[in-house]
Short mmCIF file of C-alpha atoms in Angstrom, two decimals:
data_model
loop_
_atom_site.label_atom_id
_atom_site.label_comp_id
_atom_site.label_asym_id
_atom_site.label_seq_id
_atom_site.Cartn_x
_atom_site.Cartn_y
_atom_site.Cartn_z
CA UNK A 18 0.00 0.00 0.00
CA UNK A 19 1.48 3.08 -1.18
CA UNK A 20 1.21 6.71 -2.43
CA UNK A 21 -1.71 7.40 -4.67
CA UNK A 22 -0.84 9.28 -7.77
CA UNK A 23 -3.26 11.78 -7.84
CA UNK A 24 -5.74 13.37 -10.50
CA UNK A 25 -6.22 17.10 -10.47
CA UNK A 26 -9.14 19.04 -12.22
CA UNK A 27 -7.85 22.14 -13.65
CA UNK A 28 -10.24 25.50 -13.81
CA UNK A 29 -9.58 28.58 -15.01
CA UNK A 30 -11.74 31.31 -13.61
CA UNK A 31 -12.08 35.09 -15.47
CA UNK A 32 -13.80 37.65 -12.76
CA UNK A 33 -15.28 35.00 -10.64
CA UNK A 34 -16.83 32.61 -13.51
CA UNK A 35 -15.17 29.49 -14.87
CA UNK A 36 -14.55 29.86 -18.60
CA UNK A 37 -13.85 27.22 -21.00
CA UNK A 38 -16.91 26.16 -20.87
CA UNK A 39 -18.01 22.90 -18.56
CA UNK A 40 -20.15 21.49 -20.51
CA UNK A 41 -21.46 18.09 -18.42
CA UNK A 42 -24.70 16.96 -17.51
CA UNK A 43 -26.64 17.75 -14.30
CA UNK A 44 -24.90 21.97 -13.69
CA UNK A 45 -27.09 24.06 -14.03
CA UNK A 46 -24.77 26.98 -14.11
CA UNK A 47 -21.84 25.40 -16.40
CA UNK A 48 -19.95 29.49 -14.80
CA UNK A 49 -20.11 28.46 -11.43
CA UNK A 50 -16.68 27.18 -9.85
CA UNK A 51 -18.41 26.20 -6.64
CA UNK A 52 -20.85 23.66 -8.31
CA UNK A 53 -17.91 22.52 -10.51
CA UNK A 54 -15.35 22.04 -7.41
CA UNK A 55 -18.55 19.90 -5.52
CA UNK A 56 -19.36 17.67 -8.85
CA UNK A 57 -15.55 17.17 -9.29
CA UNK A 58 -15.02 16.33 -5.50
CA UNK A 59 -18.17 14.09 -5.69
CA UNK A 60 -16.30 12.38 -8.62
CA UNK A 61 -13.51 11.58 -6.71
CA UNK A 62 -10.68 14.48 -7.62
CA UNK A 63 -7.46 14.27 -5.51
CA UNK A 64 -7.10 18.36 -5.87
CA UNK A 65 -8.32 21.15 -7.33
CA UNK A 66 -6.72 23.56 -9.52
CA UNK A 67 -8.26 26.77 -9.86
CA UNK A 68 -5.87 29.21 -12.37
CA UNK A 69 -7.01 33.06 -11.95
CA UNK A 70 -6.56 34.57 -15.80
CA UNK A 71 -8.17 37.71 -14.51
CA UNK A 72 -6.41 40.90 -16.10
CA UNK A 73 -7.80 43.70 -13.21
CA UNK A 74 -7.07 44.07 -9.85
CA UNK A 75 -10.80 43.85 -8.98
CA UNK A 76 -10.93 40.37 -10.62
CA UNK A 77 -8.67 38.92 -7.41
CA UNK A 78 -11.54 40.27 -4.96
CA UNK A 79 -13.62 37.81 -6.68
CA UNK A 80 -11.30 35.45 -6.87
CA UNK A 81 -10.46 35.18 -3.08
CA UNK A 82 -14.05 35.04 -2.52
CA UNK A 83 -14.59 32.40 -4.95
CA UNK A 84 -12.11 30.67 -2.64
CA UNK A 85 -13.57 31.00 0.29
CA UNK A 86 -16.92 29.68 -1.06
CA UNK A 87 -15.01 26.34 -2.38
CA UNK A 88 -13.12 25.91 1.31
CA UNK A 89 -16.36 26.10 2.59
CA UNK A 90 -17.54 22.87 0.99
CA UNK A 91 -15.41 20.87 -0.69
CA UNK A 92 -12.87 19.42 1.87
CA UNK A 93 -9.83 18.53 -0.71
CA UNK A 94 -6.69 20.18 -1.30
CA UNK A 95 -7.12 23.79 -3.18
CA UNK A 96 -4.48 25.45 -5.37
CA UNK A 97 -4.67 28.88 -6.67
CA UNK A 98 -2.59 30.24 -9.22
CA UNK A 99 -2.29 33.58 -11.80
CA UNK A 100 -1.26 36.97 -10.68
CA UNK A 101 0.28 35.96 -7.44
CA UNK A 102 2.84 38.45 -6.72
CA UNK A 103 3.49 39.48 -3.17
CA UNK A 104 3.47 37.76 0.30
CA UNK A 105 0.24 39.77 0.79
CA UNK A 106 -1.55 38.21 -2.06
CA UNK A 107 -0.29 34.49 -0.72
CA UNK A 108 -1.80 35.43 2.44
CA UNK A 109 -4.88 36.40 0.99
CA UNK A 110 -5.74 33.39 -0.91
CA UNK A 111 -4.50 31.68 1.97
CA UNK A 112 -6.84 33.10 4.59
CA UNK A 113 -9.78 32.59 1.87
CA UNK A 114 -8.83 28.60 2.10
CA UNK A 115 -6.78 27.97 -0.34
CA UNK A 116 -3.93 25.10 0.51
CA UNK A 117 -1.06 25.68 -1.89
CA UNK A 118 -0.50 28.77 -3.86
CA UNK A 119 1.10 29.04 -7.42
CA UNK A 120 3.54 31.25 -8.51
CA UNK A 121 4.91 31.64 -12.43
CA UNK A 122 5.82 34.59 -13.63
CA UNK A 123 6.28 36.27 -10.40
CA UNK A 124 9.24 33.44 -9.53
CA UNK A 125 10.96 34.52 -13.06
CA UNK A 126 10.90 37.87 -12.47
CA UNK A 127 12.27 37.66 -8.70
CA UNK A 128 13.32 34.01 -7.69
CA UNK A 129 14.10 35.05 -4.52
CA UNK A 130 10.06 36.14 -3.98
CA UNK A 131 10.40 31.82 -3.84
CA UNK A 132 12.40 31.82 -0.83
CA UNK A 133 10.78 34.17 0.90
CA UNK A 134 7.09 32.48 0.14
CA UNK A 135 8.54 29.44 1.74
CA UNK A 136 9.87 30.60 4.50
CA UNK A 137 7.19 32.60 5.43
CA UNK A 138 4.61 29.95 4.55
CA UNK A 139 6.13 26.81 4.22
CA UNK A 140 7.82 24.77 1.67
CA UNK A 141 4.38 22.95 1.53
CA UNK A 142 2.39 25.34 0.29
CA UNK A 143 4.00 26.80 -2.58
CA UNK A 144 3.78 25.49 -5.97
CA UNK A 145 5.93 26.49 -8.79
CA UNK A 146 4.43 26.52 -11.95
CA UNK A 147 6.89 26.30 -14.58
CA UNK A 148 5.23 26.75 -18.48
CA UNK A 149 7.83 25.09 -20.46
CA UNK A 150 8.68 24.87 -24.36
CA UNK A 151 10.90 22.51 -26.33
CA UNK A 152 13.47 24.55 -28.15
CA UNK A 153 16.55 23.06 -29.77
CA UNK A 154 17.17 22.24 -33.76
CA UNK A 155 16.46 18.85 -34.85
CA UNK A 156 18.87 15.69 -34.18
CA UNK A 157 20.03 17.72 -30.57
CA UNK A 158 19.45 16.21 -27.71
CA UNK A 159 15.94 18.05 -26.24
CA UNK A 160 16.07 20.92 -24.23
CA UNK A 161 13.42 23.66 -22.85
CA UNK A 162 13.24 26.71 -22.02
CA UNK A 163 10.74 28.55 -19.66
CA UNK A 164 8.08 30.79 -21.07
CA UNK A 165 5.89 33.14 -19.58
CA UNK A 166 3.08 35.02 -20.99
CA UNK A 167 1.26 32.50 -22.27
CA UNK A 168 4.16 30.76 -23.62
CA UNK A 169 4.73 33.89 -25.56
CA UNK A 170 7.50 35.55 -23.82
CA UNK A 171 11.28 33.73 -23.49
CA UNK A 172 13.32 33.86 -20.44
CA UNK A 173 16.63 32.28 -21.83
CA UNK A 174 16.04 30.08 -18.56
CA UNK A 175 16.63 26.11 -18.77
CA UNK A 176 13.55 24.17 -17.26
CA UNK A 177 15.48 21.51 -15.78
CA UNK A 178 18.37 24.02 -14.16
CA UNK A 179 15.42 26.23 -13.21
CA UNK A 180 13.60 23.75 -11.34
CA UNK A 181 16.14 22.68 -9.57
CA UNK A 182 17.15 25.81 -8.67
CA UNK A 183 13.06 26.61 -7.69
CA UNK A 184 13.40 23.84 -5.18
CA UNK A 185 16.27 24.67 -3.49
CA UNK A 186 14.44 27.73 -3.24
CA UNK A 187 11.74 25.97 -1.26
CA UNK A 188 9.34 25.10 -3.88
CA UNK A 189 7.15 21.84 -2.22
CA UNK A 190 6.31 21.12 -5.81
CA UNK A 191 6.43 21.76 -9.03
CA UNK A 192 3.48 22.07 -11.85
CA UNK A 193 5.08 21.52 -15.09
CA UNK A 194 2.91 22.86 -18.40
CA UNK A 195 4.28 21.91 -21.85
CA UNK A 196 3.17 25.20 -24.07
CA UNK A 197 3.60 22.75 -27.32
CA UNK A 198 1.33 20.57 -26.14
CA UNK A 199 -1.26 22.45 -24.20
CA UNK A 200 -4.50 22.37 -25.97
CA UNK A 201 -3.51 20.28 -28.71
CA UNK A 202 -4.79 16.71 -26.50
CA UNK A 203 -1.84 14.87 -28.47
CA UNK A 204 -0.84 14.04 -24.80
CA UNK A 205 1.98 15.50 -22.21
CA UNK A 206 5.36 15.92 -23.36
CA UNK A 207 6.11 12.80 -21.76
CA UNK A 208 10.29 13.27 -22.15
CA UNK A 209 9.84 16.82 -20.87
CA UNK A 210 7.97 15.73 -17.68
CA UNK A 211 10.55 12.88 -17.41
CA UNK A 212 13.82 15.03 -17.39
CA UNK A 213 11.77 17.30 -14.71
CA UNK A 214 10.79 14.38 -12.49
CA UNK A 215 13.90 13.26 -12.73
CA UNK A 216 15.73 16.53 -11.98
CA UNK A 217 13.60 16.75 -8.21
CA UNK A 218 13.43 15.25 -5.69
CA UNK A 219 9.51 17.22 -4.67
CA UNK A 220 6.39 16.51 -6.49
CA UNK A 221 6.05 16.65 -10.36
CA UNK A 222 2.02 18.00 -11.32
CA UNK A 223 2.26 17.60 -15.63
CA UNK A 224 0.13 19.42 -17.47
CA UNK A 225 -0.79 20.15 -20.83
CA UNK A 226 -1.96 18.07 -23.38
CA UNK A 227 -4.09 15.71 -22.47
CA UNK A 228 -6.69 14.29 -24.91
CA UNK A 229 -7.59 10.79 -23.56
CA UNK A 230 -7.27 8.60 -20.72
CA UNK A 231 -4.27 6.94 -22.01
CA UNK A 232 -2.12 9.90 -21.64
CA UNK A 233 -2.97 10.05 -18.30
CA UNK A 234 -1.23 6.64 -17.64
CA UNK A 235 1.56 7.65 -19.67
CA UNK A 236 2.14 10.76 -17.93
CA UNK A 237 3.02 8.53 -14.87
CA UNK A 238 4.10 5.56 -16.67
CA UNK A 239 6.70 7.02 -18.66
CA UNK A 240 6.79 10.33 -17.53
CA UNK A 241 6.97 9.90 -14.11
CA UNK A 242 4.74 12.26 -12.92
CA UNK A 243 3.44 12.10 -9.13
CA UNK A 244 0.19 13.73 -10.67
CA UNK A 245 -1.42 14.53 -13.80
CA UNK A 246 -3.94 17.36 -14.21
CA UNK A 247 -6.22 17.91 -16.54
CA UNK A 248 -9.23 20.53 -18.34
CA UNK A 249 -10.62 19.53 -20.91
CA UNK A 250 -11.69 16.12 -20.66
CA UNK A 251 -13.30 16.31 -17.35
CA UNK A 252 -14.79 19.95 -18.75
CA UNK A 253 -16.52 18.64 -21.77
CA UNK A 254 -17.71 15.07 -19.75
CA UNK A 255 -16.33 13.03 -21.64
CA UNK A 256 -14.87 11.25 -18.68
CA UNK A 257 -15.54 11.41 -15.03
CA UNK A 258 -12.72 11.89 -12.59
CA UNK A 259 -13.84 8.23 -11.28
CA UNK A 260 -14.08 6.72 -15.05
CA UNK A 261 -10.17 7.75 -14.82
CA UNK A 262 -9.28 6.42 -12.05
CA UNK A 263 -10.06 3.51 -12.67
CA UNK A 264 -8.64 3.38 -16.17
CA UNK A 265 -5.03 3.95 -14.18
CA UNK A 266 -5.77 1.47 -11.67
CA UNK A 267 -6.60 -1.06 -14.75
CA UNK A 268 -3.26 -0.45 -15.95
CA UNK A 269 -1.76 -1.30 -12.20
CA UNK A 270 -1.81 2.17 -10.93
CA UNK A 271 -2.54 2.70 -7.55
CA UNK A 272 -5.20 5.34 -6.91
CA UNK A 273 -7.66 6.79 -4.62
CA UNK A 274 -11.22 5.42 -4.88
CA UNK A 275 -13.58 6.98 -2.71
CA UNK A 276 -16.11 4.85 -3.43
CA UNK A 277 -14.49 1.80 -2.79
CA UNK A 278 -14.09 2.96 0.77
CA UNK A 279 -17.16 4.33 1.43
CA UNK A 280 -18.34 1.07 3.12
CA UNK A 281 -18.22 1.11 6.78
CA UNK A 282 -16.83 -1.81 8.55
CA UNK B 19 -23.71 25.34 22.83
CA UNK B 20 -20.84 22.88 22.27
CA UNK B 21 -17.56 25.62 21.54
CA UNK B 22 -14.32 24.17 20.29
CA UNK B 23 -11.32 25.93 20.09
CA UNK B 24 -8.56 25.73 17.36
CA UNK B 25 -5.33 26.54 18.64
CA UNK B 26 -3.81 29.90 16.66
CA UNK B 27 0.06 30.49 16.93
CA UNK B 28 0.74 32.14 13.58
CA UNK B 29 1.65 28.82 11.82
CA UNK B 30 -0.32 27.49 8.64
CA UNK B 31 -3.82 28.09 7.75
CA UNK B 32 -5.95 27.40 10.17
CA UNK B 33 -9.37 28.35 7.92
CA UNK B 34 -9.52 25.17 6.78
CA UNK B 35 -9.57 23.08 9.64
CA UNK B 36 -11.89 25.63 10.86
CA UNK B 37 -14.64 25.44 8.03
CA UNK B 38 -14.30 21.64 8.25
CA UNK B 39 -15.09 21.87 11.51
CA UNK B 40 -18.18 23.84 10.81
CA UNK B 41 -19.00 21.82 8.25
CA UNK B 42 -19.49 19.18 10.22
CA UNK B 43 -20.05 20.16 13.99
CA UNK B 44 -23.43 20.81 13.97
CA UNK B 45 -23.50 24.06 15.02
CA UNK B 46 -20.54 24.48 17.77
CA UNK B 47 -19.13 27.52 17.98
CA UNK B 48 -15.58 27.34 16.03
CA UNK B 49 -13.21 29.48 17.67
CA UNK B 50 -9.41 30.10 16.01
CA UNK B 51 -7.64 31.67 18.90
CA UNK B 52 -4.63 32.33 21.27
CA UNK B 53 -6.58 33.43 23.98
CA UNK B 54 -5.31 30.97 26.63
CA UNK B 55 -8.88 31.44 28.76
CA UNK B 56 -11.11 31.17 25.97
CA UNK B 57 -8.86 27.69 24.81
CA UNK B 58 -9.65 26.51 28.40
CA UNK B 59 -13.39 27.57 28.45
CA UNK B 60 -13.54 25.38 25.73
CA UNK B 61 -15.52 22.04 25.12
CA UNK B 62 -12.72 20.53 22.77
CA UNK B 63 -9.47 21.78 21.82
CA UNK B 64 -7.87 21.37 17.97
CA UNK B 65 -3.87 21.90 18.02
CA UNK B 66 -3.14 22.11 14.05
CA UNK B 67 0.27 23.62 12.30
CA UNK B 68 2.20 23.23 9.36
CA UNK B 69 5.79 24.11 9.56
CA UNK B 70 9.08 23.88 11.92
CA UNK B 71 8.60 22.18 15.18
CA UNK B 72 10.86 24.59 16.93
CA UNK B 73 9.21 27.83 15.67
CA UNK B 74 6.23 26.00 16.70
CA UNK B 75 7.24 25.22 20.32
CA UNK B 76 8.60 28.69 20.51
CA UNK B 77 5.66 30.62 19.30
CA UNK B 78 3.44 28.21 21.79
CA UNK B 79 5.86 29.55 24.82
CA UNK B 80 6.10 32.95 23.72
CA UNK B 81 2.33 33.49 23.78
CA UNK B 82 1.94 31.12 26.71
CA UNK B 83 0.64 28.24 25.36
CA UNK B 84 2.49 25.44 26.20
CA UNK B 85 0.79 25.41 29.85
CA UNK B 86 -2.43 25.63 28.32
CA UNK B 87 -2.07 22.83 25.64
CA UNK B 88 -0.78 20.03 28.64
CA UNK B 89 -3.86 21.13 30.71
CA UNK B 90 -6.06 20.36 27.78
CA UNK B 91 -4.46 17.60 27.32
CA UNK B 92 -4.98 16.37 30.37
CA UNK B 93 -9.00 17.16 30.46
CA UNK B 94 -10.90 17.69 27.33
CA UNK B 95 -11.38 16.02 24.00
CA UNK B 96 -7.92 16.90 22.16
CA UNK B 97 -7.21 16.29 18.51
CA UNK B 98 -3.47 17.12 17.42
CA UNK B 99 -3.04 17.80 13.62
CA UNK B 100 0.15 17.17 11.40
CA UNK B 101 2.62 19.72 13.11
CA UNK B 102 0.03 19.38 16.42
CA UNK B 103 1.13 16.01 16.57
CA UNK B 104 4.64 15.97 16.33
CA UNK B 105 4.52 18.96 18.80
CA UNK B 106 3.19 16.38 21.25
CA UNK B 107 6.11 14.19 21.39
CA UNK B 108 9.32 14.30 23.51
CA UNK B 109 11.57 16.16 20.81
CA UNK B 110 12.04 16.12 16.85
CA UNK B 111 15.15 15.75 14.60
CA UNK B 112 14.07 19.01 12.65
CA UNK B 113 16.59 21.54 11.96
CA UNK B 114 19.36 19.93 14.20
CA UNK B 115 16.67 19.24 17.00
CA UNK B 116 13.90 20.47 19.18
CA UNK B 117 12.02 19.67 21.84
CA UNK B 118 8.30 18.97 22.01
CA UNK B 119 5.97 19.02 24.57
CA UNK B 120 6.76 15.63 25.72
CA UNK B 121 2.92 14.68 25.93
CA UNK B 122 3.74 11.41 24.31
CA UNK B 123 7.19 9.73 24.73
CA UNK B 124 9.13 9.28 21.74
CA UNK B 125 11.06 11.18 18.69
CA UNK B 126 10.10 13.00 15.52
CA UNK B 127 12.10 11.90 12.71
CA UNK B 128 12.78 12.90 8.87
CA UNK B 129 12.45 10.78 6.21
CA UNK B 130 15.35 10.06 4.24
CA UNK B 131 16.69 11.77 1.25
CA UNK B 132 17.34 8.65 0.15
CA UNK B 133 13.73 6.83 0.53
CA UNK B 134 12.97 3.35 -1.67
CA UNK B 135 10.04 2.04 -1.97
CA UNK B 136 10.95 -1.62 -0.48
CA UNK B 137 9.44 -3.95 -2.85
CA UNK B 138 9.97 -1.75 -6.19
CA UNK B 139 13.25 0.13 -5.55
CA UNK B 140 11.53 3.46 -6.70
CA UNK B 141 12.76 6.58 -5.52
CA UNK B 142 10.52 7.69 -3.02
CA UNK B 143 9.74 11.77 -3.17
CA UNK B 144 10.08 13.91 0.39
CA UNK B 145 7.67 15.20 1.19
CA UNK B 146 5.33 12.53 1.62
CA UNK B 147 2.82 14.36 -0.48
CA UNK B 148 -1.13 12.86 -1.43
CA UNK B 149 -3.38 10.50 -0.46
CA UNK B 150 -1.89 7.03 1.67
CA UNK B 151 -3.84 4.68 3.47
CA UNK B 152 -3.89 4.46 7.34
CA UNK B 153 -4.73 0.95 9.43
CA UNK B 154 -6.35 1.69 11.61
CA UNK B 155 -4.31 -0.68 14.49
CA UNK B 156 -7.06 -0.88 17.08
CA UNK B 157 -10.57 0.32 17.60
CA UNK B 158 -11.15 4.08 18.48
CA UNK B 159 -14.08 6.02 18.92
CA UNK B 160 -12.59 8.17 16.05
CA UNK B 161 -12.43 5.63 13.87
CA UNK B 162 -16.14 5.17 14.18
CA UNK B 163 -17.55 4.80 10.54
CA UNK B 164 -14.16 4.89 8.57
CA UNK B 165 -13.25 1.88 6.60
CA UNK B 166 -10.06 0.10 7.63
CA UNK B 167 -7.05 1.04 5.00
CA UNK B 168 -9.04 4.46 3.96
CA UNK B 169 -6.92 7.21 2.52
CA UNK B 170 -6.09 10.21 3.72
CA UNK B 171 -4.01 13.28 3.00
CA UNK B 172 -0.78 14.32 4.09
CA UNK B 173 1.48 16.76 3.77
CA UNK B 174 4.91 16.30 5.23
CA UNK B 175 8.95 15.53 5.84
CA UNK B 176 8.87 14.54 9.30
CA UNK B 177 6.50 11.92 10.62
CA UNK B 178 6.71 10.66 14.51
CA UNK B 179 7.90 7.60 16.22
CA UNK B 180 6.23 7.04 19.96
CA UNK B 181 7.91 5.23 22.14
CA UNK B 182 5.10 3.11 23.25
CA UNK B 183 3.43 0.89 20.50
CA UNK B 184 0.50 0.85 22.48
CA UNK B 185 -0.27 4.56 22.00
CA UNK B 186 0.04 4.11 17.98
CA UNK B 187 -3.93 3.70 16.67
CA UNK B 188 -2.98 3.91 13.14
CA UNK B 189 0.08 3.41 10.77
CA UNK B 190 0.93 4.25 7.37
CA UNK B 191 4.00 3.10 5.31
CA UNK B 192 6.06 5.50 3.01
CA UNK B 193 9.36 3.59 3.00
CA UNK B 194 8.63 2.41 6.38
CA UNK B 195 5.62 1.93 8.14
CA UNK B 196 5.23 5.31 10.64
CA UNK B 197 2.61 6.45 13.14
CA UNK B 198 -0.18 8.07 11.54
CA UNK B 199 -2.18 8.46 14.21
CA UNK B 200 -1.60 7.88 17.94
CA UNK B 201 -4.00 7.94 20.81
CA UNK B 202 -4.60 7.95 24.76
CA UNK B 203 -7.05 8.75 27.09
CA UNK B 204 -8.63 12.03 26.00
CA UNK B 205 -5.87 12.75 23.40
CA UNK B 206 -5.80 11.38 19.60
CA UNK B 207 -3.52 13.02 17.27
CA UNK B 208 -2.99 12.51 13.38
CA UNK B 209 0.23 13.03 11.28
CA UNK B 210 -2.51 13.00 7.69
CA UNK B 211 -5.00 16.64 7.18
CA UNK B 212 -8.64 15.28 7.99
CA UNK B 213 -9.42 18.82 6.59
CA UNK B 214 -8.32 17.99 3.43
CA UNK B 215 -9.35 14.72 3.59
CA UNK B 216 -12.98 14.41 1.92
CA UNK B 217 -15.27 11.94 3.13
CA UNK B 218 -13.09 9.84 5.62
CA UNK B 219 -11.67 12.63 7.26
CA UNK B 220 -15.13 14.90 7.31
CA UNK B 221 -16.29 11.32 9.34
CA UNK B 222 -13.18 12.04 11.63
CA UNK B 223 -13.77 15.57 12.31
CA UNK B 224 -17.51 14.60 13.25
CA UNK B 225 -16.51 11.74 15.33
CA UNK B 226 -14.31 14.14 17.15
CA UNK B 227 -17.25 16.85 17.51
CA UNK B 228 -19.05 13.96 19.16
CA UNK B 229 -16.70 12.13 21.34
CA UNK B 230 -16.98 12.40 24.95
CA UNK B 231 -13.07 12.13 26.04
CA UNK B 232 -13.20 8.34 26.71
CA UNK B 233 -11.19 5.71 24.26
#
């Protein structure tokens, strides 16, 4: 009996609303990140992910109270992400009931802002989210490079030196997006999230990509990942958090599975 | 009105144990505080914390509640979380050592850099980071409702080691089997989050609202 590699439900909320449309059956407001975070816990998600693309200021009132709401009822691991920048706004989120906070481009621009997360909050709770893309002429051996921006903006920076140098930093763990794959579902960069996993010795979250359930088991199969999130494919129903779960544990995969443990003795 | 008090000395975020607690305490008053009368006026006491056991034992002295969390511990329905449990025992390895409270006997001790999984070889990552299962090594009134070999969540580098096997009431391996929970008298402490631990640790929390002191 060991670790359970864990499944994470990805949401991106604009002013308060999730966009990107959830489209499954039963939500009657397909906006709403509370009723998404309770179907998705009811399904069986490890953690929740919930990334703030707000542009305004005003937008991360909303989103702290959008936080709150979530703490208040779904009793799984929350992580917030997008447009952290100060100790104050980690605190914020924090007090709201968040459990780990990510920070991007806010690490790139000041790695030390890192150190001082961690040691103010602990290692734990801070999450470094690294958006990575594969750069390199063919027949070299692959490298990446971190992005920011969307994936639009370079930072000369080396993902595998960076993350390294995140953790000694105190990152607790590290979500890895691969901007070439992200929204294309042709499945994670699976050498990319290898070399990272590899690199640390903290949790690897990969992201970015996924189209089917199979990617999901190659993400920790042959990627190595400690957990795999995912959008789109919980989003759009295809698949339940549970109908995954038990596709990993088909392919020897240990996982959680609430409902197998529902069952008093 | 049943009150409960969650122990506040500036370390981790105590808003989640605190809504869990709502969620399922029927209507007790949830208080977060330092206020060493109102954490004795109290039906139940909650001793949470993420962090450094020797910030923690310093911060507890320094607003003076060490005293307060050995009477409690002595009298009332006590639940020690994560750091609140490690804080219980005699001392911990962290950060070239530190003493606890020495409410159970025994050490707190890191897990190895160099952590295998026994049977595979893998490389095992610290922190011990997701969802593991805990059995559940004899009955408990906390237990009540929670199927043997559940999983819950944790969150951590150190994990402790009692002294006296008989005060262990659940174990969980990662590398090595640990304590995951321990237990006497009026006191029950867990190394997981039942916060963060959906349905099995919501059933924990509520057990603990419930329980009269008595194992």
């Amino acid at each position: 009996m060991g670790l359970a590699k864990r499944i994470i439900p990805c949401l991106d909320v604009d002013k308060g609303r999730v966009v990107k449309g959830v489209k499954f059956v039963g939500i009657r407001d397909a906006g709403n990140p509370v009723e998404i975070a309770k179907r998705y816990d009811e399904q069986g998600a490890d953690e929740l992910v919930f990334l703030d693309i707000t542009a305004s200021h005003e937008g991360r009132d909303t989103m702290a109270q959008v936080v709150a709401e979530v703490a208040g009822q779904v009793f799984i691991p929350l992580t917030v992400g997008g447009g952290i920048r100060t100790t104050q706004d980690i605190r914020r989120m924090l007090n709201a009931g968040a459990d780990k906070i990510a920070i991007n481009t806010a690490a790139v621009n000041r790695p030390e802002f890192v150190r001082e997360a961690a040691e103010r909050f602990g290692a734990q709770c801070i999450v470094v989210a690294v958006d990575a893309k594969r750069v390199g002429g063919e027949g070299e051996p692959p490298r990446w490079e971190v992005f920011t921006h969307g994936g639009r903006k370079s930072t000369g920076l080396d993902v595998v030196a960076w993350v390294k140098r995140m953790v000694e930093y105190g990152a607790g763990e590290i979500l890895l997006t691969s901007m070439d794959r992200d929204g294309t579902r042709d499945g994670f960069d699976l050498a990319l999230t290898r070399a990272v996993s590899d690199a640390v010795n903290v949790p690897v979250i990969a992201s970015g990509g996924v189209g089917n359930l199979g990617h999901l088991v190659d993400g920790i199969k042959e990627g190595g990942a400690d957990a795999v999130l995912a959008a789109s494919i919980f989003h759009f129903g295809e698949y339940t958090v549970e109908q995954a779960k038990r596709h990993l544990a088909a392919h020897g995969i240990e996982v959680r599975l609430p409902s197998d443990e529902r069952a008093p003795r | 009105m049943s009150s409960v008090a969650v122990i506040d000395y500036g370390m981790g975020n105590l808003r989640s144990v605190a809504k869990a607690l709502e969620h399922v305490g029927h209507g007790a008053s949830v208080r977060v505080t330092y206020d060493p009368g109102l954490i004795r006026r109290s039906d139940r006491v909650v001793f949470p914390g993420v962090g450094a056991l020797r910030d923690c034992v310093a911060e507890l002295q320094r607003l003076g509640l060490d005293e307060v969390i050995r009477d409690c511990a002595r009298n009332k329905p006590f639940l020690g979380i994560c750091l609140g449990m490690q804080g219980l025992l005699d001392h911990s390895d962290e950060n070239g050592g530190a003493d606890g409270l020495g409410i159970f006997a025994g050490q707190v001790r890191g897990f190895a850099d160099t952590l295998q999984d026994p049977v595979s070889g893998a490389r095992l990552k610290v922190p011990h980071m997701g969802w593991s299962r805990v059995r559940q090594t004899r009955p408990h009134p906390l237990w009540e409702g929670i199927a043997q070999d559940s999983r819950f969540y944790f969150v951590h580098s150190y994990y402790a080691a009692p002294a006296n096997p008989a005060e262990v009431a659940g174990i969980t391996h990662y590398g090595h089997d640990f304590a995951a929970a321990v237990a006497r008298d009026n006191v029950f402490a867990v190394q997981f989050h039942p916060e963060k631990s959906q349905q099995a640790g919501l059933t924990l929390l509520g057990n603990f609202m419930a329980w009269n002191g008595r194992a």
